Coordinates of C-alpha atoms in Angstrom, one line a residue:
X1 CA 50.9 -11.1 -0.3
X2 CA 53.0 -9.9 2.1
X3 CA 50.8 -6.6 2.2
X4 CA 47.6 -8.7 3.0
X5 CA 49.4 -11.0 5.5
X6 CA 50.5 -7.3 7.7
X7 CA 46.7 -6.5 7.6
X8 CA 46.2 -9.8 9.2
X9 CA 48.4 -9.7 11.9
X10 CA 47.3 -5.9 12.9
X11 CA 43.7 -6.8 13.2
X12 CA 44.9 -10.1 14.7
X13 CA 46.6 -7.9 17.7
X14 CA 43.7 -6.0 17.5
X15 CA 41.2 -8.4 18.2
X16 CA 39.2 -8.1 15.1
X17 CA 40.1 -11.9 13.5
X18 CA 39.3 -14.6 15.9
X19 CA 41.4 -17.5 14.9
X20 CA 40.1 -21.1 16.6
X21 CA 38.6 -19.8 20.1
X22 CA 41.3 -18.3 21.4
X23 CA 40.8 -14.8 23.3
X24 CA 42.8 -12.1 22.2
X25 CA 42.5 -10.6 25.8
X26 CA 42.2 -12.6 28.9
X27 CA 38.6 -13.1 29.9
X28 CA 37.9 -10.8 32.9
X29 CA 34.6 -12.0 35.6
X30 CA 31.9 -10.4 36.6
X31 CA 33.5 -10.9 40.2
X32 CA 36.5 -9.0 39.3
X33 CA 35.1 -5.9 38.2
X34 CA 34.7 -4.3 41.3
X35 CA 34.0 -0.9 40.3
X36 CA 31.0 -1.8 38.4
X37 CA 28.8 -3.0 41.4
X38 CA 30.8 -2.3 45.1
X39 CA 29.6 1.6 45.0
X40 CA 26.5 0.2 44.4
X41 CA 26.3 -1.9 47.2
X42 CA 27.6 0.7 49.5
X43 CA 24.8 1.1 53.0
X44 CA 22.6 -2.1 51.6
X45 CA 22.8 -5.2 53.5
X46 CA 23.9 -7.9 51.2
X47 CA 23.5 -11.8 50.9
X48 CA 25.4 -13.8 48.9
X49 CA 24.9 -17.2 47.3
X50 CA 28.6 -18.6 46.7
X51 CA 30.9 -21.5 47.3
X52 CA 34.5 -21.8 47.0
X53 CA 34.7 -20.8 43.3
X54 CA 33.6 -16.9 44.2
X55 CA 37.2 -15.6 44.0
X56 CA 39.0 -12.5 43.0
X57 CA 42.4 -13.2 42.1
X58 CA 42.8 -16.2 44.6
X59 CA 40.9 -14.8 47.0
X60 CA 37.5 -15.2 48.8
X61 CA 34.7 -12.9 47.0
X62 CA 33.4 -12.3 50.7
X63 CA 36.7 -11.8 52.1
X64 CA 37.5 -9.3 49.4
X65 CA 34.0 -7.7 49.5
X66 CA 34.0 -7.3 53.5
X67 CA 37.7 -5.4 53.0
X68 CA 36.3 -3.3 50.5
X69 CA 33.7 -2.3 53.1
X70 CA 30.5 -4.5 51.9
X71 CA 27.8 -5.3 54.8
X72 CA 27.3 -8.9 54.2
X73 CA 24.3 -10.3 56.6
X74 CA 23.7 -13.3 55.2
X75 CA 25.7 -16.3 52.9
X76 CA 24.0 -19.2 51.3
X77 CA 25.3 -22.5 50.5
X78 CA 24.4 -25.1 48.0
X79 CA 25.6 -28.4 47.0
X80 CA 29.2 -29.1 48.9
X81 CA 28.7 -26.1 51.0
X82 CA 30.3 -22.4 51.5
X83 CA 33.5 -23.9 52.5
X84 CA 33.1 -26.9 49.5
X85 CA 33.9 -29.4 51.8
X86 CA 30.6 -31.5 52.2
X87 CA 30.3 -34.8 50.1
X88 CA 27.9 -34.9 46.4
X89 CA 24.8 -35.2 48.1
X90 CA 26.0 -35.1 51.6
X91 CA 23.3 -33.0 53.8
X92 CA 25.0 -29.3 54.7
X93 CA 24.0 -27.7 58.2
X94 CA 23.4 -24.3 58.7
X95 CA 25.9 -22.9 60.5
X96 CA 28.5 -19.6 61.3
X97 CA 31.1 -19.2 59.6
X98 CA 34.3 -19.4 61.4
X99 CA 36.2 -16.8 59.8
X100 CA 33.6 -13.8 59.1
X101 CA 31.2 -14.7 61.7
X102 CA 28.7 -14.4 58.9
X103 CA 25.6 -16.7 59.1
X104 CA 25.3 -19.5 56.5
X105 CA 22.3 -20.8 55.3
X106 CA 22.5 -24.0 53.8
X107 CA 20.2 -24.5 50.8
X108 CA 21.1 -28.2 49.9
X109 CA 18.8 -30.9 51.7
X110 CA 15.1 -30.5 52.7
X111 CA 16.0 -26.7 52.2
X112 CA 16.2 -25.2 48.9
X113 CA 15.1 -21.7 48.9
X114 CA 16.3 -19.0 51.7
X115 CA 14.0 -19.1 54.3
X116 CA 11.6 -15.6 54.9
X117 CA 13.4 -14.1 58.1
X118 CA 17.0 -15.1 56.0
X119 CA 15.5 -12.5 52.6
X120 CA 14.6 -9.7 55.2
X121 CA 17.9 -9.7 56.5
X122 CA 19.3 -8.5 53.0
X123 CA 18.6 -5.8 50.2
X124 CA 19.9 -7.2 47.5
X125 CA 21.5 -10.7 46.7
X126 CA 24.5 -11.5 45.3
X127 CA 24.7 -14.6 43.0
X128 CA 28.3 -15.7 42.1
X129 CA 29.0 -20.0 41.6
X130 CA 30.7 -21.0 38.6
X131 CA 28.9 -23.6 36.6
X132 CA 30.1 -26.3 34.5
X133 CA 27.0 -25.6 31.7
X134 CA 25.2 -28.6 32.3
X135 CA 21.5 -29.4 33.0
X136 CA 22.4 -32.1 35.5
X137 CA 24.9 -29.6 37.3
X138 CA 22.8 -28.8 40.7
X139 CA 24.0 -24.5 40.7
X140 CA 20.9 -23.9 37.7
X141 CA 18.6 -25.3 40.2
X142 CA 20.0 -23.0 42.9
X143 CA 19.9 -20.3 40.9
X144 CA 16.6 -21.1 40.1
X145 CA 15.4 -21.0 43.4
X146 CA 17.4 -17.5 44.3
X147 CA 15.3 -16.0 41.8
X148 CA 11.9 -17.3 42.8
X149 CA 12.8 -16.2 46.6
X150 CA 14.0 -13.2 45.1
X151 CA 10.8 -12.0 42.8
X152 CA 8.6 -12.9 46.5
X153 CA 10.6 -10.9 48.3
X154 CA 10.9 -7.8 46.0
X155 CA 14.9 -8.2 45.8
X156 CA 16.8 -7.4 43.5
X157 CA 19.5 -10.0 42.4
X158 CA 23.1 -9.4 41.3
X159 CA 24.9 -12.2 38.9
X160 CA 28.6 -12.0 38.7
X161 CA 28.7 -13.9 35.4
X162 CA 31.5 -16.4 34.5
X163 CA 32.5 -18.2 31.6
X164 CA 31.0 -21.8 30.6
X165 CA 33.7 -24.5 30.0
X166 CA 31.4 -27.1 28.4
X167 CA 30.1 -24.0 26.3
X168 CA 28.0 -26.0 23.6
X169 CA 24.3 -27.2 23.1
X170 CA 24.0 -31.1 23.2
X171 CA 22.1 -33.9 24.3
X172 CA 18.1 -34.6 24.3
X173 CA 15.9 -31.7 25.8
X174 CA 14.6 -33.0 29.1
X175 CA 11.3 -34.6 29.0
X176 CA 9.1 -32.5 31.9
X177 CA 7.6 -36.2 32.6
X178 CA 11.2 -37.0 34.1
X179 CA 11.7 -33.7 36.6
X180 CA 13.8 -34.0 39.2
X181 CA 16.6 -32.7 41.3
X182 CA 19.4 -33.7 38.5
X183 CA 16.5 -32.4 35.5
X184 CA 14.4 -29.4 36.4
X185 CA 14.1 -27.2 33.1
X186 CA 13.4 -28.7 29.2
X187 CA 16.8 -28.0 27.9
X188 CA 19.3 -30.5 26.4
X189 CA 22.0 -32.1 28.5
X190 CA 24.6 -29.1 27.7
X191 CA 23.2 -25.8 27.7
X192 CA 25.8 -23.5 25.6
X193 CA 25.1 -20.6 28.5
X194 CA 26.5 -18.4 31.0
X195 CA 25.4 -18.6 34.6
X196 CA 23.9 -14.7 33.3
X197 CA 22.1 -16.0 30.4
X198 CA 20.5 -18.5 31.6
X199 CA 18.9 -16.5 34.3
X200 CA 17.4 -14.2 31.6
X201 CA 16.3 -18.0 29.9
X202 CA 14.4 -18.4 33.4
X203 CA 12.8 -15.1 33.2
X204 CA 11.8 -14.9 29.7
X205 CA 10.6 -18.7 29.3
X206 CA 8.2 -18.2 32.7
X207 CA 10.2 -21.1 34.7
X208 CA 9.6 -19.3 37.7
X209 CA 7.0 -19.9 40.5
X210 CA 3.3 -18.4 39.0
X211 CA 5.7 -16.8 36.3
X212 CA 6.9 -14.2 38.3
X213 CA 10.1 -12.1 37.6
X214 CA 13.2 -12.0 39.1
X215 CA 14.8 -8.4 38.7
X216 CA 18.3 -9.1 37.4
X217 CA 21.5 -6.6 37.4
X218 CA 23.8 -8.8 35.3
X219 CA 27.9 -7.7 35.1
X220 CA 29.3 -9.6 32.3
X221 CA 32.1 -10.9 31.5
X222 CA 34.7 -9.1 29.5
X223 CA 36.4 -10.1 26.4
X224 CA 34.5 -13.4 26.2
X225 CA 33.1 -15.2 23.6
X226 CA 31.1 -18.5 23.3
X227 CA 32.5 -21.5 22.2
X228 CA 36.4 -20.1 23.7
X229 CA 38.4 -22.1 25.5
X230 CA 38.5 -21.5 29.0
X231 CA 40.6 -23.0 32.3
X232 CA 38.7 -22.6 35.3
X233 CA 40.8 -21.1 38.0
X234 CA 39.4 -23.0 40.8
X235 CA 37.6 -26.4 40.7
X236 CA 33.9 -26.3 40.7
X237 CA 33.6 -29.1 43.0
X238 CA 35.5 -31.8 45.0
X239 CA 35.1 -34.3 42.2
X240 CA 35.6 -32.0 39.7
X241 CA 39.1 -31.4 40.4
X242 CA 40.9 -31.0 37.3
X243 CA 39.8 -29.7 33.7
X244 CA 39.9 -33.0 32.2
X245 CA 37.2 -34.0 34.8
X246 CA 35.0 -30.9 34.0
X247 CA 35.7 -31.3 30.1
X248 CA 34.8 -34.9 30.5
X249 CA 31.9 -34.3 33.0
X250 CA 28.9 -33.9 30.2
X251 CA 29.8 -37.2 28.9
X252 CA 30.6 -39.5 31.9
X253 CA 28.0 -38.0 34.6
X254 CA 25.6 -40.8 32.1
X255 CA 27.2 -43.5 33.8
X256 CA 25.7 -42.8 37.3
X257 CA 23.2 -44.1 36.3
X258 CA 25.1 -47.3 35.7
X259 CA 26.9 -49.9 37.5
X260 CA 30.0 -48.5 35.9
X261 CA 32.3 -46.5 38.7
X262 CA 33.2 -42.9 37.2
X263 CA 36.1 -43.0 39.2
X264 CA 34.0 -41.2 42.5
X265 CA 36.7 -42.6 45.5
X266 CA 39.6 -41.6 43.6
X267 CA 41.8 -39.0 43.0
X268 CA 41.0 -38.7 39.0
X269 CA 36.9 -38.8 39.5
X270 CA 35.5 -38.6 36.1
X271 CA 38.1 -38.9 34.2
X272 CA 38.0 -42.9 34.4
X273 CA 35.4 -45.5 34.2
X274 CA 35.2 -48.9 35.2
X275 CA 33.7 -52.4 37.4
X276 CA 34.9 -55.6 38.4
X277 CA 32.9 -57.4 36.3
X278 CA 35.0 -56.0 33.4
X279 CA 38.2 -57.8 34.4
X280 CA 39.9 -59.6 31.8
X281 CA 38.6 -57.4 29.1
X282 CA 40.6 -54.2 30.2
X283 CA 43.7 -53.9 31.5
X284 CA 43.4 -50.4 33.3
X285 CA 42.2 -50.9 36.6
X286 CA 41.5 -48.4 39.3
X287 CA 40.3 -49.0 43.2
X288 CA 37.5 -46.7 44.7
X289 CA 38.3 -46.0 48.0
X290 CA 36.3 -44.0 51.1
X291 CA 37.7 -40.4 50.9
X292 CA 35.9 -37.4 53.4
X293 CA 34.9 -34.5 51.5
X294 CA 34.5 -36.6 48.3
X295 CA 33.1 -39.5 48.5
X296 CA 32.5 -41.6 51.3
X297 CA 30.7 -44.4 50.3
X298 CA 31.7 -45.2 46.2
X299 CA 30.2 -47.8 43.9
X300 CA 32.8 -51.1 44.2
X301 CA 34.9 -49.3 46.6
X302 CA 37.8 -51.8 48.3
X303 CA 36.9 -53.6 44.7
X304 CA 39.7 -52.9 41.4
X305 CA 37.3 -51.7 38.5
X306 CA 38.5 -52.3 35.1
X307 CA 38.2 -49.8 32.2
X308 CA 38.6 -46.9 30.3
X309 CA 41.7 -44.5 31.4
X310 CA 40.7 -41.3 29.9
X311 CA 42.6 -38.5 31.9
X312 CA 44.7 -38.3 28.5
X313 CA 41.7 -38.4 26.3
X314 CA 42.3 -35.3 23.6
X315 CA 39.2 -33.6 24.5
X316 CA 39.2 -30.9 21.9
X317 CA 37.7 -32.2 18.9
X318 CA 34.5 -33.2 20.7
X319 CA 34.6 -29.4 22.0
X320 CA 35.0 -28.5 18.5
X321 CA 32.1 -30.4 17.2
X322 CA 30.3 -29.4 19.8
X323 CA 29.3 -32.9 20.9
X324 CA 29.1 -35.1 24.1
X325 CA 30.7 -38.2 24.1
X326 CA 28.5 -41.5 23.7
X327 CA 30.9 -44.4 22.3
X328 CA 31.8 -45.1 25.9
X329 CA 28.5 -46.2 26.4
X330 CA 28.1 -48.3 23.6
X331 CA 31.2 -49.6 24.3
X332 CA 30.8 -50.8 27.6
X333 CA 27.3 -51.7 27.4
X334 CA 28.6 -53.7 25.0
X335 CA 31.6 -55.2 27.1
X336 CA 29.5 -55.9 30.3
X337 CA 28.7 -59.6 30.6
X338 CA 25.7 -59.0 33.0
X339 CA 23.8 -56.9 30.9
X340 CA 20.8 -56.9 33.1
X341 CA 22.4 -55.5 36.0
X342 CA 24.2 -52.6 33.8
X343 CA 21.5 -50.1 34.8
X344 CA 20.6 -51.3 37.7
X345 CA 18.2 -49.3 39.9
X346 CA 19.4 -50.8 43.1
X347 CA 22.7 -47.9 42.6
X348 CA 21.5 -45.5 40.2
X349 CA 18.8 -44.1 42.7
X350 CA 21.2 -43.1 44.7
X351 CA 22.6 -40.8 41.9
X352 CA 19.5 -40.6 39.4
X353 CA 18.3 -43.2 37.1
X354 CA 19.6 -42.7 33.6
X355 CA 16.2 -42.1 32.3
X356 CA 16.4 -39.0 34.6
X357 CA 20.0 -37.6 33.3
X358 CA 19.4 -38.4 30.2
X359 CA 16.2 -36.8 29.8
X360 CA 14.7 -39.3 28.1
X361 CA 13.5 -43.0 28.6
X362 CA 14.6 -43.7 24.9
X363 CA 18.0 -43.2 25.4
X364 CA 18.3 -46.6 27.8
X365 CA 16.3 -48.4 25.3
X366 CA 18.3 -47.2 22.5
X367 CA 21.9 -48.2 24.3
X368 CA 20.4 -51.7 24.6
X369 CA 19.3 -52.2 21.2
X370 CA 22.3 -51.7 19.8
X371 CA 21.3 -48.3 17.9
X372 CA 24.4 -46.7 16.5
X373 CA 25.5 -42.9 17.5
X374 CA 23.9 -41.5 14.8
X375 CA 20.7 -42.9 15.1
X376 CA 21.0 -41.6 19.0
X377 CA 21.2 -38.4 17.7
X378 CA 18.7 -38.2 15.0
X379 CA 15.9 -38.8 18.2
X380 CA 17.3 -36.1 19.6
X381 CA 15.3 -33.6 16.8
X382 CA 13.5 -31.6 16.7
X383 CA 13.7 -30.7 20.5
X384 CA 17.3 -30.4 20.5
X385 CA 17.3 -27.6 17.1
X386 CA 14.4 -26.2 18.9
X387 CA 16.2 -25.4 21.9
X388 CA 18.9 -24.0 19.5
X389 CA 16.5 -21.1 18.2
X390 CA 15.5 -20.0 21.4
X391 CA 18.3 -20.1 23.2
X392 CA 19.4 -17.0 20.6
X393 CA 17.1 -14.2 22.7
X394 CA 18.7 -14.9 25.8
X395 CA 22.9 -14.3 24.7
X396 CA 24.9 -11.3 26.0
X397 CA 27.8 -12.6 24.5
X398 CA 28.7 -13.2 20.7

């Protein structure tokens, strides 16, 4: 016994037993391994798609590329900006940056590819955002659209890969009949892919304008595996600012298309939920409030919402299971006394109705009928196993 238990621990130092999803090494970026694409970049004139997540050890990825000697012509921004500092959904300027001098081309608003005279400026582009591995999660789209202006122009495009931390495959696989800015490709609400796979998904499933293809040069991660847990290092956007919020986020970003607050107008954004009309019945109560850079006009702000406190919600077994959350729903569907008004369209267009981040218009129906999780799920097949399969040809991680 004590034999077999030494063998264990060796390969467990080794690396060769994985016990839960822990890494035995830290997880490096594509960002931080310099060496394997700065020589390459040397005399090229580069553009680079990025926000404030593009870091090297705490540091600006264009800061730290222009010190290493990198010509960088051209940055483009998408949701929230370069700098991060532009509302969800608030429309982004082009402008120069004030600390590189560097033009910035915003591709959030009527704008959502880089313009001609903006690709002719660069040789190659640079792609490096962190996503949160969800389909409602705007930086897929933007990818998206990189690679289309990128296979017209003849560019070739770098991704700087970086772990998922919602890395599972969950939810109903987008009906195309409900495309929109929060829905563009038929894949289920969680994706279980890096920003690097999914660009090879985009390729090899033809989602690109007249199925062109995007040529990709892809630098992994190291020492990552799917399913591991993973911290992000920086938050992915302003109300996404802790890891509860992003572990939470596949879960609660259903209610905006509700009348239930998600906590937008606070300082714990989706990691609560909550309305006045659920006074009485909770005692929790939170107060959305106008707050530039994160959200300047919130659902019942100056009103106390009453609810569900969930920044100490033990978000592991539904990580484990490799499931979204959907009891909250029930629940609070369930709990609201004006049941009419609980989806209302008069707020959820601002967001997205929740046929159109759910993916489905059964899901709505479902939640008011009273069906139970399971039978949620069930009418979730075969799309959802489907997806599962093909997802397989496009992993470059185990």
């Amino acid at each position: 016994m004590q034999f077999v238990f030494r063998v264990f621990f060796l390969l467990l130092l080794a690396g060769g037993v994985a016990v839960g999803a822990t890494p035995a090494k830290p997880v490096v970026t594509g960002a931080e391994q310099t060496s394997l694409y700065v020589p390459y970049l040397k005399g090229k004139r580069v553009g680079m798609v990025v926000n404030p997540t593009a870091v090297i050890g705490g540091h600006s990825l264009v800061d730290s590329l222009l010190r290493l000697g990198v010509k960088i012509t051209r940055i483009f921004g998408p949701e929230h900006g370069f700098r991060g500092n532009a509302s969800n959904g608030a429309h982004v300027a082009d402008e120069v940056d004030s600390a590189t001098g560097i033009p910035v081309i915003s591709l959030y608003g009527a704008r959502k590819m880089p313009p001609p005279q903006d690709m002719a400026a660069i040789d190659v582009m640079i792609f490096d955002i962190q996503d949160v591995g969800c389909r409602f999660y705007t930086n897929i789209n933007t990818l998206r659209d990189i690679m289309d202006a990128c296979a017209a122009a003849g560019k070739e495009l770098i991704i700087l890969d970086r772990p998922n931390p919602n890395d599972y495959v969950d939810g109903p696989v987008l009906d195309m009949k409900l495309k929109s800015g929060i829905g563009q490709f038929p894949i289920p609400i969680t994706h279980g892919l890096t920003v690097g796979e999914f660009a090879q998904m985009v390729n090899g499933e033809g989602w690109l304008k007249d199925k062109q293809r995007c040529k990709l040069k892809i630098i992994r991660l190291k020492n990552y595996r799917h399913g591991m847990d993973y911290t992000l290092p920086v938050s992915p956007s302003p109300n996404l600012n802790t890891q509860q919020s992003i572990l939470l986020y596949p879960s609660l970003c259903l209610f905006e298309g509700t009348i239930i607050s998600q906590g937008r107008g606070t300082y714990m954004p989706f990691t609560v939920l909550g309305s006045p009309a659920l006074k009485g019945q909770y005692e929790f109560s939170f107060t959305p409030e106008s707050i530039p850079g994160k959200s300047e006009s919130p659902l019942h702000m100056g009103q106390a919402c009453y609810g569900l406190d969930l920044r100490k919600f033990d978000t592991a077994p539904l990580r484990k299971a490799g499931r979204i959350n959907l009891s909250w729903m029930i629940e609070l569907y369930k709990a609201y006394p004006d049941k009419a008004r609980f989806f209302d369209q008069s707020y959820s267009k601002q967001m997205g109705s929740i046929d159109k981040l759910a993916g489905t218009t059964a899901f709505r129906q479902q939640i008011i009928d009273g069906k139970s999780e399971a039978d949620i799920r069930r009418s979730w097949e075969p799309g959802l196993s489907n997806y599962k399969k093909m997802r397989l040809r496009y992993l470059l991680y185990p």
